Amino acid sequence: MSRAAAPGAAALALVLASAGVAHAGLADRIGATFALMAEDFARAFQSVEGLIVSEEGDTLYLDLGEGQGAQVGQEFTIFRKGAPFVHPLTGAPLGQFEEMLGYAQITRVQPRFSEARYVPVDGKPRPHVDDGVRITRGRLRIAVTPVLDLTGSKADLRRVPYLCTLVLERSKRFQVADPLTVGELFANGGARVEEVLSLPDRAMRMSTSLDVTGWVVPVLLERRGVTYLDATWISAVTGTALFSRRLPLVPPTAAEEQRFPWEPGVED
């Protein structure tokens, strides 16, 4: 290389190095930011049970208010209790049969009651007063999509669904579909994250193939020079957004502090 070309090469190397520094640790920063909002997701979908106390068309009124843990965006299963079932030998009552009637999505919460939108299920009767609603005590099976990067960062964010999965599983409230299996749905143009956000029918069909009750969609966006993580819950029942949280990305130093000392340095 000639001496004349040396300054140009040095400048190019400096630009490339600067680009690497700008993107270093972005996946870890997203994971650390999601960890700050994960408790909100677990709290929003905690186990809750109540009754329908009134109905007006497709609007249901539930006996669950703010004090009982009701939140806008929660999705309840509506059920009707039937005949009791007993032990075949002793005849002792063991419980009651239940019929699943549909879903109730909370749209407004008051101190002592909440309003919900009725989502019917084909072939099932309409709910009535005194029918029950609940969010199951079992773990909710969900899926995390790849990151939708609206900042144009060009960073490698493939690790983010794995980081989000670890956080959600740790809450003991969710069972998360294998990120590798989910990623294959979006690989090679098979599906797009934007479709989960904006096409309800598409989101519902993909939910059926994975047997999940909802999607968590992480979106990276920039507003007035600040980079945010927006995480949205998409219902597998209606394919619509029910719950969302947005936080500014934690600084690189804070993200690094989340890593164990024996972990290798960031490479994305």
Short mmCIF file of C-alpha atoms in Angstrom, two decimals:
data_model
loop_
_atom_site.label_atom_id
_atom_site.label_comp_id
_atom_site.label_asym_id
_atom_site.label_seq_id
_atom_site.Cartn_x
_atom_site.Cartn_y
_atom_site.Cartn_z
CA MET A 1 0.00 0.00 0.00
CA SER A 2 1.37 3.46 -0.91
CA ARG A 3 1.94 6.12 1.72
CA ALA A 4 -0.69 8.28 0.00
CA ALA A 5 -3.31 5.58 0.50
CA ALA A 6 -2.41 5.01 4.14
CA PRO A 7 -4.38 7.98 5.57
CA GLY A 8 -7.49 6.91 3.66
CA ALA A 9 -7.20 3.35 4.94
CA ALA A 10 -6.73 4.61 8.48
CA ALA A 11 -9.83 6.78 8.18
CA LEU A 12 -11.85 3.83 6.86
CA ALA A 13 -10.69 1.66 9.75
CA LEU A 14 -11.69 4.38 12.20
CA VAL A 15 -15.18 4.62 10.68
CA LEU A 16 -15.66 0.84 10.85
CA ALA A 17 -14.45 0.74 14.43
CA SER A 18 -16.83 3.54 15.38
CA ALA A 19 -19.74 1.69 13.78
CA GLY A 20 -18.86 -1.41 15.76
CA VAL A 21 -18.82 0.52 19.03
CA ALA A 22 -22.22 2.09 18.28
CA HIS A 23 -23.84 -1.30 17.82
CA ALA A 24 -21.95 -3.24 20.48
CA GLY A 25 -24.19 -4.68 23.18
CA LEU A 26 -27.50 -3.59 21.63
CA ALA A 27 -29.06 -7.03 22.10
CA ASP A 28 -27.99 -7.04 25.75
CA ARG A 29 -29.42 -3.55 26.25
CA ILE A 30 -32.76 -4.67 24.81
CA GLY A 31 -32.75 -7.74 27.04
CA ALA A 32 -31.94 -5.66 30.14
CA THR A 33 -34.68 -3.17 29.26
CA PHE A 34 -37.23 -5.93 28.76
CA ALA A 35 -36.31 -7.34 32.18
CA LEU A 36 -37.46 -4.03 33.71
CA MET A 37 -40.95 -4.36 32.19
CA ALA A 38 -41.41 -8.15 32.45
CA GLU A 39 -42.98 -7.88 35.91
CA ASP A 40 -45.73 -5.71 34.40
CA PHE A 41 -46.57 -8.54 31.99
CA ALA A 42 -46.65 -11.11 34.78
CA ARG A 43 -48.84 -8.84 36.92
CA ALA A 44 -51.25 -8.11 34.06
CA PHE A 45 -51.83 -11.81 33.46
CA GLN A 46 -51.85 -13.10 37.02
CA SER A 47 -54.45 -15.68 37.98
CA VAL A 48 -57.79 -13.91 38.61
CA GLU A 49 -61.34 -15.27 38.84
CA GLY A 50 -64.68 -13.49 39.01
CA LEU A 51 -68.29 -13.37 37.84
CA ILE A 52 -70.34 -11.61 35.19
CA VAL A 53 -72.73 -9.29 37.04
CA SER A 54 -74.41 -7.63 34.06
CA GLU A 55 -74.43 -7.61 30.26
CA GLU A 56 -75.41 -5.13 27.56
CA GLY A 57 -74.99 -6.50 24.05
CA ASP A 58 -71.33 -7.36 23.61
CA THR A 59 -70.32 -5.49 26.77
CA LEU A 60 -69.92 -7.55 29.92
CA TYR A 61 -69.62 -6.17 33.44
CA LEU A 62 -67.42 -8.15 35.81
CA ASP A 63 -67.21 -8.04 39.61
CA LEU A 64 -63.47 -7.41 39.34
CA GLY A 65 -62.20 -3.94 40.09
CA GLU A 66 -58.81 -2.37 40.62
CA GLY A 67 -58.52 -3.94 44.06
CA GLN A 68 -59.02 -7.43 42.67
CA GLY A 69 -56.20 -7.09 40.14
CA ALA A 70 -58.26 -6.20 37.05
CA GLN A 71 -56.35 -4.30 34.35
CA VAL A 72 -57.19 -3.01 30.90
CA GLY A 73 -55.99 -5.53 28.33
CA GLN A 74 -56.54 -8.66 30.39
CA GLU A 75 -58.18 -11.55 28.58
CA PHE A 76 -60.44 -13.91 30.54
CA THR A 77 -61.95 -17.25 29.64
CA ILE A 78 -65.72 -17.29 30.22
CA PHE A 79 -67.09 -20.52 31.69
CA ARG A 80 -70.38 -21.92 32.97
CA LYS A 81 -70.54 -24.46 35.75
CA GLY A 82 -72.59 -27.58 35.09
CA ALA A 83 -73.53 -30.76 36.89
CA PRO A 84 -71.28 -32.01 39.70
CA PHE A 85 -69.13 -35.09 39.18
CA VAL A 86 -68.50 -37.60 41.95
CA HIS A 87 -66.07 -40.34 42.85
CA PRO A 88 -67.17 -43.55 41.06
CA LEU A 89 -66.81 -45.70 44.19
CA THR A 90 -67.55 -43.47 47.16
CA GLY A 91 -69.94 -41.03 45.53
CA ALA A 92 -68.11 -38.15 47.17
CA PRO A 93 -68.40 -34.89 45.19
CA LEU A 94 -65.16 -34.01 43.41
CA GLY A 95 -66.14 -30.88 41.53
CA GLN A 96 -68.33 -29.57 38.73
CA PHE A 97 -68.20 -29.86 34.98
CA GLU A 98 -67.54 -26.60 33.16
CA GLU A 99 -68.40 -25.38 29.67
CA MET A 100 -66.16 -22.83 28.00
CA LEU A 101 -68.31 -20.07 26.44
CA GLY A 102 -65.89 -17.54 24.98
CA TYR A 103 -63.57 -14.74 26.09
CA ALA A 104 -63.82 -11.38 27.83
CA GLN A 105 -61.25 -8.65 27.10
CA ILE A 106 -61.23 -5.87 29.70
CA THR A 107 -61.60 -2.38 28.21
CA ARG A 108 -62.22 -0.24 31.31
CA VAL A 109 -61.57 -0.72 35.02
CA GLN A 110 -63.36 0.98 37.91
CA PRO A 111 -62.66 0.62 41.65
CA ARG A 112 -65.37 -2.04 42.12
CA PHE A 113 -66.09 -3.44 38.65
CA SER A 114 -64.75 -3.62 35.11
CA GLU A 115 -66.12 -3.56 31.57
CA ALA A 116 -65.11 -6.19 29.05
CA ARG A 117 -65.70 -6.92 25.38
CA TYR A 118 -67.32 -10.29 24.73
CA VAL A 119 -65.49 -12.44 22.18
CA PRO A 120 -67.72 -15.35 21.08
CA VAL A 121 -66.65 -18.85 20.15
CA ASP A 122 -68.47 -20.64 17.33
CA GLY A 123 -71.05 -23.13 18.55
CA LYS A 124 -71.05 -21.90 22.15
CA PRO A 125 -74.00 -20.18 23.88
CA ARG A 126 -73.84 -16.56 24.99
CA PRO A 127 -72.79 -15.93 28.58
CA HIS A 128 -75.25 -14.78 31.20
CA VAL A 129 -75.14 -13.17 34.61
CA ASP A 130 -73.36 -15.37 37.20
CA ASP A 131 -71.24 -17.16 34.60
CA GLY A 132 -67.61 -17.19 35.65
CA VAL A 133 -64.49 -15.59 34.17
CA ARG A 134 -60.90 -16.48 34.91
CA ILE A 135 -57.28 -16.22 33.93
CA THR A 136 -55.91 -19.70 34.44
CA ARG A 137 -53.63 -20.54 37.34
CA GLY A 138 -51.47 -22.57 34.98
CA ARG A 139 -48.65 -21.04 33.00
CA LEU A 140 -49.75 -19.16 29.89
CA ARG A 141 -48.10 -20.46 26.75
CA ILE A 142 -46.86 -17.56 24.63
CA ALA A 143 -44.38 -16.82 21.84
CA VAL A 144 -41.83 -14.03 21.41
CA THR A 145 -41.30 -12.73 17.87
CA PRO A 146 -37.97 -11.55 16.48
CA VAL A 147 -37.27 -7.85 17.10
CA LEU A 148 -38.88 -5.39 14.72
CA ASP A 149 -36.07 -2.83 14.35
CA LEU A 150 -37.43 0.53 13.16
CA THR A 151 -34.19 2.38 13.90
CA GLY A 152 -32.19 0.98 10.98
CA SER A 153 -29.38 0.01 13.34
CA LYS A 154 -28.28 -3.04 11.28
CA ALA A 155 -27.28 -4.72 14.57
CA ASP A 156 -27.52 -8.48 15.03
CA LEU A 157 -30.52 -8.87 17.34
CA ARG A 158 -31.14 -12.59 16.92
CA ARG A 159 -30.36 -13.23 20.59
CA VAL A 160 -33.12 -10.94 21.87
CA PRO A 161 -35.99 -13.50 21.77
CA TYR A 162 -33.83 -15.87 23.83
CA LEU A 163 -33.11 -13.15 26.39
CA CYS A 164 -36.82 -12.27 26.62
CA THR A 165 -37.72 -15.94 26.95
CA LEU A 166 -35.38 -16.38 29.91
CA VAL A 167 -36.92 -13.40 31.69
CA LEU A 168 -40.52 -14.51 31.05
CA GLU A 169 -39.87 -18.11 32.08
CA ARG A 170 -38.21 -16.89 35.28
CA SER A 171 -41.47 -15.18 36.29
CA LYS A 172 -43.12 -18.63 36.67
CA ARG A 173 -46.19 -17.20 34.89
CA PHE A 174 -45.39 -18.02 31.29
CA GLN A 175 -44.32 -21.01 29.24
CA VAL A 176 -42.58 -19.62 26.17
CA ALA A 177 -42.44 -21.41 22.82
CA ASP A 178 -38.95 -22.37 21.65
CA PRO A 179 -37.43 -19.22 20.07
CA LEU A 180 -35.72 -21.34 17.41
CA THR A 181 -39.07 -22.80 16.31
CA VAL A 182 -40.67 -19.35 16.32
CA GLY A 183 -37.74 -17.88 14.40
CA GLU A 184 -38.15 -20.45 11.65
CA LEU A 185 -41.66 -19.08 10.97
CA PHE A 186 -40.15 -15.69 10.19
CA ALA A 187 -37.06 -16.93 8.35
CA ASN A 188 -36.67 -16.74 4.58
CA GLY A 189 -39.71 -14.51 4.13
CA GLY A 190 -42.16 -17.07 5.52
CA ALA A 191 -43.78 -14.46 7.77
CA ARG A 192 -43.10 -10.92 8.94
CA VAL A 193 -43.30 -9.46 12.42
CA GLU A 194 -45.34 -6.59 10.99
CA GLU A 195 -48.06 -9.11 10.11
CA VAL A 196 -48.43 -10.14 13.75
CA LEU A 197 -48.88 -6.49 14.71
CA SER A 198 -51.25 -5.40 11.94
CA LEU A 199 -53.02 -8.47 10.49
CA PRO A 200 -55.26 -10.11 13.11
CA ASP A 201 -56.17 -13.13 10.95
CA ARG A 202 -52.50 -13.82 10.25
CA ALA A 203 -51.60 -13.54 13.94
CA MET A 204 -54.42 -15.92 14.88
CA ARG A 205 -53.39 -18.54 12.30
CA MET A 206 -49.77 -18.43 13.40
CA SER A 207 -50.87 -18.73 17.04
CA THR A 208 -52.75 -21.91 16.21
CA SER A 209 -49.70 -23.48 14.59
CA LEU A 210 -47.66 -22.84 17.75
CA ASP A 211 -50.51 -23.55 20.21
CA VAL A 212 -49.99 -20.27 22.09
CA THR A 213 -52.42 -17.88 23.77
CA GLY A 214 -50.55 -14.72 22.87
CA TRP A 215 -47.53 -13.04 21.30
CA VAL A 216 -44.97 -10.69 22.79
CA VAL A 217 -43.66 -8.42 20.03
CA PRO A 218 -40.49 -6.39 20.84
CA VAL A 219 -40.11 -3.26 18.71
CA LEU A 220 -37.04 -1.02 18.66
CA LEU A 221 -37.87 2.58 17.74
CA GLU A 222 -36.43 6.07 18.00
CA ARG A 223 -38.22 9.26 19.03
CA ARG A 224 -36.44 12.65 19.23
CA GLY A 225 -33.04 11.04 19.46
CA VAL A 226 -34.01 8.54 22.19
CA THR A 227 -34.13 4.80 21.43
CA TYR A 228 -37.02 2.92 23.04
CA LEU A 229 -38.06 -0.68 23.46
CA ASP A 230 -41.79 -1.16 22.93
CA ALA A 231 -43.15 -4.59 23.92
CA THR A 232 -46.73 -5.40 22.89
CA TRP A 233 -48.96 -8.33 23.84
CA ILE A 234 -51.03 -9.61 20.89
CA SER A 235 -54.01 -11.83 21.67
CA ALA A 236 -54.10 -15.20 19.94
CA VAL A 237 -57.90 -15.12 20.25
CA THR A 238 -58.54 -11.89 18.31
CA GLY A 239 -55.12 -11.06 16.87
CA THR A 240 -55.30 -7.57 18.37
CA ALA A 241 -53.02 -5.71 20.77
CA LEU A 242 -54.17 -5.88 24.39
CA PHE A 243 -51.24 -4.64 26.43
CA SER A 244 -48.08 -2.65 25.79
CA ARG A 245 -45.10 -1.22 27.66
CA ARG A 246 -42.43 1.22 26.43
CA LEU A 247 -39.14 2.18 28.08
CA PRO A 248 -35.98 3.95 26.93
CA LEU A 249 -33.12 1.52 26.37
CA VAL A 250 -30.87 1.19 29.38
CA PRO A 251 -27.36 2.61 28.82
CA PRO A 252 -24.61 0.21 27.73
CA THR A 253 -23.01 0.18 31.18
CA ALA A 254 -26.29 -0.89 32.81
CA ALA A 255 -26.73 -3.68 30.27
CA GLU A 256 -23.22 -4.93 30.87
CA GLU A 257 -23.90 -5.14 34.60
CA GLN A 258 -26.58 -7.74 33.89
CA ARG A 259 -23.95 -10.19 32.61
CA PHE A 260 -22.11 -12.67 34.82
CA PRO A 261 -18.34 -12.17 35.15
CA TRP A 262 -17.58 -15.42 33.34
CA GLU A 263 -19.70 -14.57 30.28
CA PRO A 264 -17.83 -13.52 27.13
CA GLY A 265 -17.99 -9.95 25.91
CA VAL A 266 -20.71 -8.77 23.58
CA GLU A 267 -20.28 -9.51 19.89
CA ASP A 268 -23.39 -8.05 18.27
#
